[in-house]
Amino acid sequence: MADTAVIPLERNPQAIPSVRQNLSVGMLQVVSDIDDRLSTMTITDLNSGVADIEERLKCVEEKIFRWESESSMIWESDPSEAPDYMQSVNEVRRLIEILESSPSFQDSDGIKLLDRAHGLIQMAMSRLEEEFGFILVQNKQPLEPERMSFRSNDEEVVEEFSCSSFEEDASEVSGMRFSRDYPSKGPDEYIISLIDPVLIPDLKRIADLMFLSNYDKECSMAYINIRKDAIEECLSVLEVEKLSIEEVTRMDWTSLDSKIRRWIRVMKVFVRVYLSSEKYLSDQIFGGFPGSFSQSCFIETTKGAMLQLLNFGQAISIGPQSTERLPRMIHLFEVLADLLPIIESLFPDEETGSSVQTECHEVLRQLGACVRGTFQEFKIRIKTNESTTAIATGRNHPLTRYVMNYITLLADSSEILDSLLVNGDERDRLLVMPKAFPTITEEDEEGDSSCKAPLVAHHLREVTSILEANLEDKALLYSDTSLQHFFMMNNIYYMVQKVKDSVLQPLFGDDWIRAHQRKFRQHAMDYERASWPSILSYLKDEGVCNPGTNSPSKTILKERFRCFNLAFEEIYRVQTAWLIPDPQLREDLRISISLRLLQAYRTFTGRYSSHLNSTRHREKYIRFCGEDLEKYLLDLFEGIPKSLHYPRRR
């Protein structure tokens, strides 16, 4: 056995003795535990001569070579042999320390023994490296996505944001809401076991022994390569695709939207659960090693996967600035900003070679710029949206529905949007999840400049102002003045109700709501003034009597009733086709019209109908009773054109 050829290693002879000086208290205890299991041989015994050291070397050689002839792993075939094998390897390490540090062994015999010991330790380290990798691979805990979730309903979005156009046939923006997750748990509470906990102490002992033997690089590379494969497996379980920036930017929105939602779910799970667990595993195995050894292993293991995920975020930020993407990009920014403190804690030291933190900040900066650019584009698209034909029914314009539903959706992310819409240094200060809204001072309707509101409120109100101006242009497409006011009444009422019944209310405030309530009521009054005075003029007393007498003229009465009938028939035919979508507004306007028309009609007929009692075909002139008109008024504004069917009179 002593004649076995060995290859001397080119290692610093002072490195191994000096290692112990750099160990933490915890690691020294681990080493001490191994040393306690060694033979009772002391350094004094070893100093008795080369023969004694050779005898001890021969003894441990037999144990180490015995396993070299085995193809199976120690921890596979007989784990109970592992402590004895580790003791033997550690004894070789101690013999090397003695041979290198004592002047008594610098002769040719001592150098030969040292070469044998180095060859033996090299062989043992190769074996331990394999055993280390075997334990890591064979004792991985299965990854179950449901175990890595924060809660059972951790889905980002249930409904799709489907409206992508300002065109007149655009559908309503659906009630998409983001499922926020601001957990109260600390990072440690998300940690799961990536390796069977029973084997962690064995992995720790192997790592410690390889480190003490100056084989820390081999150990760390074995760990990094195996855990990289594990991370690839994790991303596969989470269904993460490797996509280039070009592939992402060319993707249609439906496919991309689905991938963004998956990215958001993956990032939460991967950072909070998997990376935290990976960091914990690295610390369990390499904790106590000098410097940032554990941190470096963790970074080298995980940074590739993190940069891959961040690359997707970057691709989104440089894609087309379309309004349909804005809510998703805000949410994407919000999730990444929320994860940033965890990412910074996991990748704290840029000097260790990690570019993750820098890349994360850059992606956030690019996403923020994209959000601001897209929001400005949104305003421009509202302002420049043109129509060539008016909507026949005077109902809410699709643009109104789109914009109000869209800004309601944006208001769900008002805090993060508020921080993104500020400018310059202030934006840099508030880039990530501000503690409070930036505020601006605005004058209310009465000129009170003490009102303070979030900046995002100013921008969202500006959007509605742009929308109103556009609607006023669209109203001019109607040749009928009454329909112009009817159209504006419908749209402003819809805007008010959308603000009152949503998260927009605290952003817009009561002053805005009251001001716009006055606006739609004014348009309702202007509509009535444009539509009904002409028909009401036929029910006035003026001009009914013959000149110079107090007796009503039958001819004039017949003409008045005939003109009223024709006017009401025309209004009924036209305005039954007009539409007020909101039931309450429709009812309120009908009541207002009824109060004016029915009172005037009943008064007029009560005063003058008897003067036509002897008139032939009296029913041709007095076609309605008050109840008939009241019933017909209920048909107005339903969006269903109707014609009058006169009741038969006996």
XYZ file of C-alpha atoms in Angstrom:
650
model
C 0.000 0.000 0.000
C 2.871 2.345 0.800
C 4.219 1.941 -2.758
C 0.996 3.221 -4.368
C 1.783 6.044 -6.805
C 0.273 9.391 -5.909
C 0.226 12.782 -7.583
C 1.430 15.638 -5.366
C -0.964 18.627 -5.345
C 0.227 22.159 -5.973
C -1.321 23.744 -2.903
C -0.095 26.431 -0.594
C 1.537 24.548 2.294
C 0.553 27.359 4.672
C -3.092 27.421 3.608
C -4.434 24.523 5.631
C -2.858 25.437 8.979
C -4.080 29.021 8.611
C -7.664 28.061 7.802
C -8.523 27.283 11.414
C -7.594 30.835 12.381
C -10.368 32.205 10.130
C -13.148 29.913 11.306
C -16.151 31.134 13.221
C -16.964 29.750 16.663
C -19.759 27.613 15.182
C -17.518 26.049 12.577
C -14.758 25.401 15.082
C -17.309 23.450 17.096
C -18.128 21.323 14.052
C -14.453 20.634 13.493
C -14.062 19.842 17.148
C -16.880 17.314 16.890
C -15.028 15.542 14.079
C -11.730 15.703 15.953
C -13.334 14.141 19.041
C -14.205 11.086 17.008
C -10.615 10.584 15.861
C -8.239 8.166 17.448
C -6.659 9.191 20.724
C -3.350 9.730 18.951
C -1.785 13.049 20.017
C 0.664 15.307 18.264
C 3.297 14.183 20.774
C 2.726 10.582 19.649
C 3.094 11.607 16.026
C 6.277 13.481 16.717
C 7.911 10.201 17.757
C 8.971 9.665 14.155
C 8.245 9.001 10.502
C 7.467 5.362 11.230
C 4.581 6.183 13.519
C 3.100 8.640 11.021
C 3.523 6.130 8.216
C 1.685 3.536 10.331
C -1.218 5.894 10.942
C -1.271 6.875 7.264
C -1.343 3.231 6.237
C -4.286 2.603 8.587
C -6.458 5.357 7.154
C -5.326 4.484 3.618
C -6.882 1.074 3.984
C -10.231 2.569 4.978
C -10.190 5.157 2.198
C -9.001 2.732 -0.505
C -11.635 0.223 0.530
C -14.337 2.638 -0.574
C -12.434 3.546 -3.736
C -12.987 -0.013 -4.914
C -16.743 0.376 -4.388
C -18.874 1.780 -7.198
C -21.737 2.699 -4.903
C -21.959 5.759 -2.707
C -21.355 5.466 1.028
C -24.588 7.321 1.818
C -26.382 4.951 -0.554
C -25.119 1.524 0.444
C -24.165 1.936 4.111
C -24.627 5.398 5.668
C -23.484 4.008 9.024
C -19.963 3.818 7.547
C -19.947 7.538 6.808
C -18.709 8.744 10.249
C -15.756 6.335 10.174
C -14.864 7.408 6.622
C -15.068 11.079 7.593
C -12.831 10.431 10.613
C -10.265 8.770 8.386
C -10.241 11.664 5.932
C -9.953 14.205 8.723
C -7.038 12.253 10.190
C -5.223 12.450 6.853
C -5.828 16.204 6.909
C -4.301 16.437 10.406
C -1.309 14.351 9.369
C -0.723 16.778 6.496
C -0.802 19.672 8.953
C 1.847 17.953 11.089
C 4.076 17.000 8.143
C 3.940 20.508 6.698
C 4.398 22.387 9.952
C 7.155 20.389 11.679
C 10.820 20.859 10.642
C 11.401 17.248 11.709
C 9.706 15.978 8.558
C 11.421 18.046 5.888
C 13.778 15.235 4.836
C 13.137 12.932 1.883
C 11.129 10.424 3.942
C 8.917 13.151 5.305
C 8.362 14.593 1.824
C 7.401 11.147 0.495
C 4.883 10.760 3.303
C 3.514 14.214 2.573
C 3.085 13.352 -1.128
C 1.255 10.146 -0.136
C -0.986 12.094 2.211
C -1.735 14.716 -0.438
C -2.631 12.035 -2.958
C -4.823 10.354 -0.391
C -6.606 13.563 0.541
C -7.121 14.319 -3.158
C -8.695 10.919 -3.634
C -10.864 11.350 -0.551
C -11.948 14.832 -1.579
C -12.995 13.523 -4.979
C -15.040 10.844 -3.214
C -16.594 13.370 -0.810
C -17.409 15.688 -3.680
C -19.321 12.846 -5.325
C -21.000 11.908 -2.066
C -21.925 15.547 -1.488
C -23.549 15.779 -4.920
C -25.260 12.410 -4.461
C -26.904 13.538 -1.218
C -28.027 16.824 -2.773
C -29.568 15.104 -5.785
C -31.107 12.064 -4.143
C -32.637 13.889 -1.206
C -34.326 16.772 -2.963
C -37.778 17.453 -1.633
C -40.455 17.331 -4.348
C -41.646 20.754 -5.452
C -45.394 21.118 -5.127
C -46.681 24.479 -6.398
C -49.650 24.366 -4.043
C -47.263 24.142 -1.078
C -45.410 27.178 -2.393
C -48.490 29.396 -2.577
C -49.298 32.057 -0.046
C -53.002 31.325 0.013
C -55.488 29.234 -1.916
C -56.938 32.177 -3.832
C -53.625 33.725 -4.836
C -54.754 34.392 -8.381
C -53.898 37.765 -9.794
C -56.823 38.369 -12.081
C -60.075 36.548 -12.619
C -61.438 38.592 -15.474
C -59.699 39.920 -18.517
C -59.221 43.533 -19.484
C -60.672 42.952 -22.908
C -61.384 46.409 -24.315
C -58.443 47.498 -26.399
C -59.993 50.116 -28.638
C -61.697 53.503 -28.487
C -63.898 52.575 -31.428
C -67.638 52.971 -31.066
C -68.272 49.231 -30.958
C -65.795 48.755 -28.123
C -67.109 46.717 -25.247
C -67.216 47.708 -21.605
C -64.021 47.402 -19.663
C -64.571 44.420 -17.444
C -64.404 44.627 -13.688
C -60.833 43.432 -13.484
C -59.303 43.805 -10.067
C -55.819 43.054 -8.893
C -55.354 40.641 -6.023
C -52.827 42.452 -3.877
C -50.616 40.518 -1.530
C -48.944 42.515 1.212
C -48.190 39.676 3.616
C -47.782 40.123 7.315
C -45.531 37.094 7.435
C -41.782 37.451 7.759
C -39.532 35.884 5.093
C -38.623 32.964 7.349
C -42.241 31.850 7.489
C -42.217 31.128 3.757
C -39.204 28.817 3.917
C -39.721 25.243 2.758
C -37.320 22.307 2.901
C -35.525 21.860 -0.406
C -33.410 18.972 0.943
C -34.485 16.287 3.405
C -33.657 17.972 6.743
C -32.250 14.698 8.111
C -29.337 14.915 5.647
C -28.453 18.577 6.236
C -25.997 17.771 9.088
C -24.151 15.300 6.835
C -23.903 17.875 4.056
C -22.614 20.389 6.576
C -19.901 17.990 7.843
C -18.738 17.197 4.308
C -18.599 20.895 3.408
C -16.688 21.708 6.593
C -14.157 18.946 5.984
C -13.633 19.955 2.345
C -13.196 23.572 3.411
C -10.649 22.652 6.081
C -8.829 20.574 3.472
C -8.700 23.604 1.157
C -11.167 22.060 -1.279
C -13.793 24.739 -0.810
C -13.907 25.592 -4.537
C -14.642 22.000 -5.502
C -17.340 21.788 -2.876
C -18.963 25.062 -3.861
C -18.905 24.233 -7.585
C -20.546 20.883 -6.940
C -23.209 22.613 -4.870
C -23.778 25.415 -7.374
C -24.102 23.124 -10.392
C -26.551 20.797 -8.676
C -28.688 23.578 -7.211
C -28.764 25.349 -10.589
C -30.315 22.205 -12.023
C -32.794 22.205 -9.143
C -33.749 25.800 -9.924
C -34.267 24.924 -13.572
C -36.566 22.157 -12.391
C -38.423 24.632 -10.169
C -38.975 27.039 -13.059
C -40.186 24.134 -15.166
C -42.678 23.146 -12.460
C -43.856 26.771 -12.384
C -44.187 26.605 -16.200
C -41.739 29.410 -16.916
C -40.731 29.709 -20.554
C -37.390 31.010 -21.729
C -38.307 33.853 -24.047
C -36.000 36.317 -25.730
C -36.765 40.027 -25.728
C -37.526 39.795 -29.459
C -40.032 36.986 -28.885
C -41.797 38.958 -26.161
C -42.031 42.192 -28.165
C -43.482 40.331 -31.177
C -46.129 38.505 -29.145
C -49.819 39.313 -29.595
C -51.481 40.944 -26.583
C -53.719 38.026 -25.610
C -50.757 35.660 -25.332
C -48.550 38.265 -23.690
C -51.213 39.195 -21.151
C -51.447 35.572 -20.069
C -47.671 35.363 -19.705
C -47.533 38.571 -17.665
C -50.100 37.181 -15.240
C -48.102 33.983 -14.935
C -44.879 35.979 -14.451
C -46.480 37.873 -11.572
C -47.516 34.646 -9.843
C -44.124 33.062 -10.475
C -42.181 36.058 -9.156
C -44.101 36.055 -5.885
C -43.553 32.354 -5.353
C -39.998 32.230 -6.659
C -38.666 35.200 -4.673
C -40.588 34.895 -1.432
C -40.667 31.110 -1.156
C -38.074 29.465 -3.347
C -35.204 31.962 -3.135
C -35.714 32.453 0.592
C -35.559 28.677 0.989
C -32.500 28.455 -1.265
C -30.746 31.084 0.817
C -31.630 29.226 3.998
C -30.251 25.971 2.555
C -26.982 27.647 1.566
C -26.631 29.124 5.045
C -27.363 25.760 6.654
C -24.564 24.065 4.719
C -21.997 26.865 4.405
C -22.905 29.007 7.378
C -19.883 29.922 9.496
C -17.449 29.819 6.601
C -15.171 32.884 6.424
C -16.183 35.927 4.423
C -19.265 35.775 2.214
C -18.799 32.167 1.147
C -22.427 31.142 1.717
C -23.705 34.332 0.085
C -21.490 33.796 -2.966
C -22.731 30.236 -3.392
C -26.321 31.423 -3.173
C -25.782 34.204 -5.707
C -23.967 31.995 -8.207
C -26.752 29.446 -7.874
C -29.688 31.781 -8.331
C -28.680 34.873 -10.261
C -29.096 33.259 -13.693
C -32.713 32.381 -12.996
C -33.424 35.800 -11.501
C -31.893 37.605 -14.467
C -33.973 35.409 -16.780
C -37.157 36.481 -14.992
C -36.118 40.139 -14.907
C -35.314 39.947 -18.612
C -39.008 39.325 -19.242
C -39.916 42.458 -17.280
C -37.431 44.448 -19.333
C -38.938 43.106 -22.562
C -42.380 44.278 -21.435
C -41.033 47.746 -20.661
C -39.598 48.267 -24.139
C -42.642 46.893 -25.961
C -45.351 48.966 -27.656
C -46.954 51.648 -25.473
C -50.599 50.653 -25.939
C -53.326 51.609 -23.496
C -54.494 48.025 -23.095
C -51.135 47.178 -21.507
C -51.067 49.998 -18.975
C -52.989 48.306 -16.102
C -50.860 45.197 -16.459
C -47.626 47.182 -16.509
C -48.652 49.094 -13.394
C -49.409 45.818 -11.651
C -46.158 44.308 -12.869
C -44.256 47.329 -11.534
C -46.158 47.142 -8.256
C -45.366 43.476 -7.699
C -41.687 43.924 -8.521
C -41.471 47.015 -6.292
C -43.147 45.086 -3.487
C -40.579 42.302 -3.888
C -37.614 44.682 -4.090
C -36.853 44.750 -0.322
C -36.696 40.948 -0.313
C -34.518 40.926 -3.429
C -32.198 43.494 -1.864
C -31.916 41.390 1.288
C -31.186 38.244 -0.715
C -28.664 39.944 -3.026
C -27.205 42.649 -0.754
C -23.581 42.867 -1.795
C -22.964 43.861 -5.387
C -19.230 43.215 -4.851
C -19.956 39.488 -4.696
C -20.634 39.562 -8.420
C -24.415 39.798 -8.276
C -26.029 42.109 -10.817
C -29.526 41.133 -9.707
C -30.199 44.154 -7.527
C -28.909 46.546 -10.193
C -30.956 44.831 -12.875
C -34.069 44.904 -10.713
C -33.745 48.646 -10.196
C -33.198 49.129 -13.927
C -36.291 47.118 -14.844
C -38.328 49.173 -12.375
C -36.965 52.375 -13.910
C -37.837 51.218 -17.426
C -41.296 50.031 -16.401
C -41.919 53.358 -14.689
C -40.931 55.266 -17.818
C -43.159 53.020 -19.910
C -46.117 53.576 -17.569
C -45.696 57.354 -17.761
C -45.366 57.296 -21.534
C -48.392 55.056 -21.962
C -50.488 57.210 -19.621
C -49.680 60.283 -21.691
C -50.513 58.343 -24.839
C -53.852 57.456 -23.239
C -54.673 61.159 -22.809
C -53.682 61.919 -26.394
C -55.849 59.119 -27.743
C -58.880 60.453 -25.872
C -58.256 63.974 -27.123
C -57.789 62.937 -30.760
C -60.592 60.359 -30.893
C -62.930 61.451 -33.657
C -66.379 60.361 -34.800
C -67.940 61.147 -38.171
C -71.496 60.164 -37.254
C -73.544 60.731 -34.128
C -75.064 57.879 -32.134
C -78.738 57.918 -33.075
C -80.119 57.128 -29.640
C -78.111 59.759 -27.722
C -76.942 57.090 -25.301
C -73.589 56.931 -23.471
C -70.763 57.018 -25.954
C -68.492 53.921 -25.923
C -65.550 56.265 -25.348
C -67.148 57.430 -22.102
C -67.677 53.899 -20.893
C -64.160 52.916 -21.892
C -62.420 55.867 -20.264
C -64.373 55.796 -17.002
C -63.980 52.044 -16.552
C -60.331 52.346 -17.504
C -59.504 55.048 -14.962
C -61.472 53.108 -12.332
C -59.131 50.246 -13.022
C -56.122 52.556 -12.776
C -57.398 53.939 -9.471
C -57.018 50.470 -7.973
C -53.296 51.133 -8.267
C -53.486 54.808 -7.329
C -50.650 54.697 -4.805
C -48.083 53.202 -7.143
C -49.342 55.294 -10.074
C -49.049 58.387 -7.895
C -45.361 57.706 -7.343
C -44.772 57.111 -11.048
C -46.408 60.294 -12.290
C -44.234 62.707 -10.309
C -41.268 64.278 -12.056
C -37.511 64.461 -11.646
C -35.877 64.063 -8.259
C -39.207 63.608 -6.513
C -39.947 60.593 -8.720
C -36.583 59.067 -7.930
C -37.248 59.506 -4.224
C -40.658 57.886 -4.444
C -39.829 55.312 -7.092
C -40.727 52.325 -4.997
C -43.958 52.102 -2.999
C -44.217 55.549 -1.390
C -45.288 55.733 2.226
C -47.664 58.550 1.402
C -49.174 60.133 -1.679
C -47.374 63.115 -3.133
C -49.950 65.901 -2.923
C -50.712 69.013 -4.866
C -52.813 72.014 -3.946
C -55.851 72.536 -6.126
C -58.601 75.130 -6.124
C -62.077 73.737 -5.615
C -65.222 75.092 -7.286
C -65.490 77.973 -4.818
C -61.846 78.935 -5.259
C -60.662 77.409 -1.998
C -56.999 76.603 -2.591
C -56.556 74.737 0.686
C -57.697 71.451 -0.844
C -54.875 68.908 -1.093
C -55.177 65.816 -3.252
C -52.902 63.024 -4.462
C -51.133 63.820 -7.710
C -52.840 60.891 -9.383
C -56.216 62.541 -8.636
C -55.101 65.576 -10.642
C -54.137 63.388 -13.591
C -57.355 61.343 -13.515
C -59.480 64.486 -13.327
C -57.510 65.818 -16.269
C -58.489 62.689 -18.181
C -62.188 63.357 -17.492
C -61.769 66.993 -18.580
C -60.267 65.820 -21.869
C -63.130 63.355 -22.213
C -65.745 66.069 -21.605
C -64.194 68.310 -24.240
C -64.251 65.444 -26.721
C -67.892 64.656 -25.881
C -68.855 68.283 -26.473
C -67.384 67.995 -29.977
C -69.275 64.762 -30.541
C -72.519 66.377 -29.358
C -72.240 68.896 -32.206
C -72.704 66.029 -34.650
C -76.406 66.107 -33.714
C -78.464 68.605 -35.687
C -81.174 68.526 -33.011
C -80.219 70.826 -30.134
C -82.347 68.888 -27.677
C -80.504 65.695 -28.587
C -77.162 67.432 -28.049
C -78.116 68.190 -24.447
C -79.702 64.747 -24.052
C -76.417 63.143 -25.146
C -74.321 65.256 -22.771
C -76.748 64.598 -19.902
C -76.400 60.836 -20.407
C -72.629 60.873 -20.557
C -71.947 63.218 -17.649
C -74.467 61.354 -15.493
C -72.601 58.119 -16.283
C -69.291 59.758 -15.303
C -70.748 60.957 -11.993
C -72.209 57.569 -11.124
C -68.936 55.842 -12.010
C -67.043 58.137 -9.658
C -69.591 57.881 -6.827
C -69.764 54.084 -6.905
C -66.073 53.220 -7.205
C -62.589 53.775 -5.847
C -62.550 57.034 -7.809
C -64.722 58.772 -5.213
C -61.994 59.622 -2.661
C -59.666 60.724 -5.479
C -62.186 63.007 -7.208
C -63.872 64.283 -4.039
C -67.312 65.664 -3.264
C -66.654 69.003 -4.972
C -66.081 67.333 -8.333
C -69.190 65.201 -7.885
C -71.389 68.181 -6.978
C -70.058 70.255 -9.867
C -70.795 67.510 -12.374
C -74.188 66.788 -10.883
C -75.009 70.425 -11.637
C -73.707 69.910 -15.166
C -75.901 66.936 -16.055
C -78.944 68.559 -14.421
C -78.321 71.685 -16.476
C -78.155 69.591 -19.640
C -81.416 67.891 -18.612
C -83.079 71.295 -18.205
C -81.656 72.487 -21.518
C -82.993 69.334 -23.179
C -86.489 70.000 -21.804
C -86.361 73.626 -22.874
C -85.366 72.587 -26.394
C -87.910 69.754 -26.724
C -91.128 70.667 -24.931
C -91.877 74.420 -25.052
C -93.275 74.191 -28.595
C -95.809 71.537 -27.656
C -96.654 73.306 -24.406
C -97.346 76.504 -26.355
C -100.481 74.846 -27.801
C -101.869 74.501 -24.282
C -101.721 78.185 -23.365
C -104.762 80.392 -22.905
C -103.391 83.241 -24.957
C -105.137 83.628 -28.343
C -107.899 81.073 -27.692
C -110.752 83.595 -27.550
C -112.160 85.483 -30.544
C -110.921 89.069 -30.768
C -113.100 91.454 -28.755
C -114.940 88.634 -26.918
C -114.351 86.355 -23.946
C -115.769 83.348 -25.761
C -113.274 80.664 -26.938
C -113.158 80.123 -30.661
C -113.979 76.546 -31.701
C -111.840 76.973 -34.788
C -108.842 78.018 -32.721
C -109.450 75.233 -30.184
C -109.667 72.598 -32.909
C -106.425 73.895 -34.402
C -104.723 73.933 -30.993
C -105.724 70.351 -30.214
C -104.812 69.190 -33.731
C -101.348 70.798 -33.508
C -100.798 69.400 -30.022
C -101.686 65.901 -31.223
C -99.300 66.112 -34.156
C -96.480 67.523 -32.012
C -96.905 64.902 -29.328
C -97.082 62.150 -31.945
C -93.779 63.361 -33.419
C -92.035 63.633 -30.052
C -93.323 60.191 -29.121
C -92.088 58.683 -32.389
C -88.646 60.294 -32.085
C -87.933 60.137 -28.384
C -89.077 56.581 -27.756
C -86.028 55.737 -29.905
C -83.755 57.785 -27.667
C -82.110 55.894 -24.851
C -81.306 56.680 -21.243
C -79.462 53.554 -20.046
C -79.691 54.407 -16.347
C -83.164 53.536 -14.954
C -83.064 56.202 -12.244
C -82.128 59.015 -14.628
C -84.769 57.806 -17.082
C -87.432 57.833 -14.385
C -86.394 61.239 -13.067
C -86.579 62.838 -16.512
C -89.982 61.287 -17.233
C -91.311 62.636 -13.945
C -89.998 66.104 -14.711
C -91.651 66.078 -18.151
C -94.885 64.665 -16.754
C -95.179 67.362 -14.124
C -95.067 70.058 -16.783
C -96.989 68.392 -19.592
C -99.790 66.647 -17.699
C -100.634 69.659 -15.560
C -100.785 71.909 -18.629
C -102.825 69.387 -20.643
C -105.295 68.621 -17.883
C -105.794 72.305 -17.182
C -106.322 73.127 -20.854
C -108.701 70.249 -21.559
C -110.604 70.842 -18.340
C -111.126 74.443 -19.311
C -111.934 74.103 -23.020
C -112.938 70.529 -23.940
C -116.640 71.234 -23.237
C -116.631 73.863 -25.953
C -116.127 71.096 -28.513
C -118.875 68.789 -27.181
C -121.153 69.549 -30.111
C -118.325 69.325 -32.606
C -118.580 66.568 -35.191
C -115.816 63.927 -34.802
C -114.778 65.455 -31.478
C -112.378 62.514 -30.851
C -110.225 63.686 -33.754
C -109.280 66.721 -31.708
C -109.307 65.528 -28.140
C -107.509 62.220 -28.636
C -106.005 61.796 -25.170
C -107.096 61.879 -21.620
C -104.500 62.644 -18.936
C -104.020 58.931 -18.159
C -103.240 58.228 -21.831
C -100.472 60.820 -21.896
C -99.058 59.552 -18.614
C -98.905 56.025 -20.021
C -97.305 57.180 -23.274
C -94.641 59.145 -21.436
C -93.515 55.864 -19.862
C -92.438 54.690 -23.323
C -89.937 57.514 -23.763
C -86.157 56.936 -23.647
C -86.307 53.140 -23.911
C -84.382 53.043 -27.180
C -87.301 51.301 -28.949
C -89.002 53.393 -31.677
C -92.788 53.378 -31.403
C -95.761 55.018 -33.082
C -98.971 56.100 -31.382
C -102.069 53.939 -31.459
C -104.927 56.156 -30.468
C -107.513 54.795 -28.065
C -111.076 54.360 -29.295
C -113.551 56.725 -27.679
C -117.230 55.829 -27.239
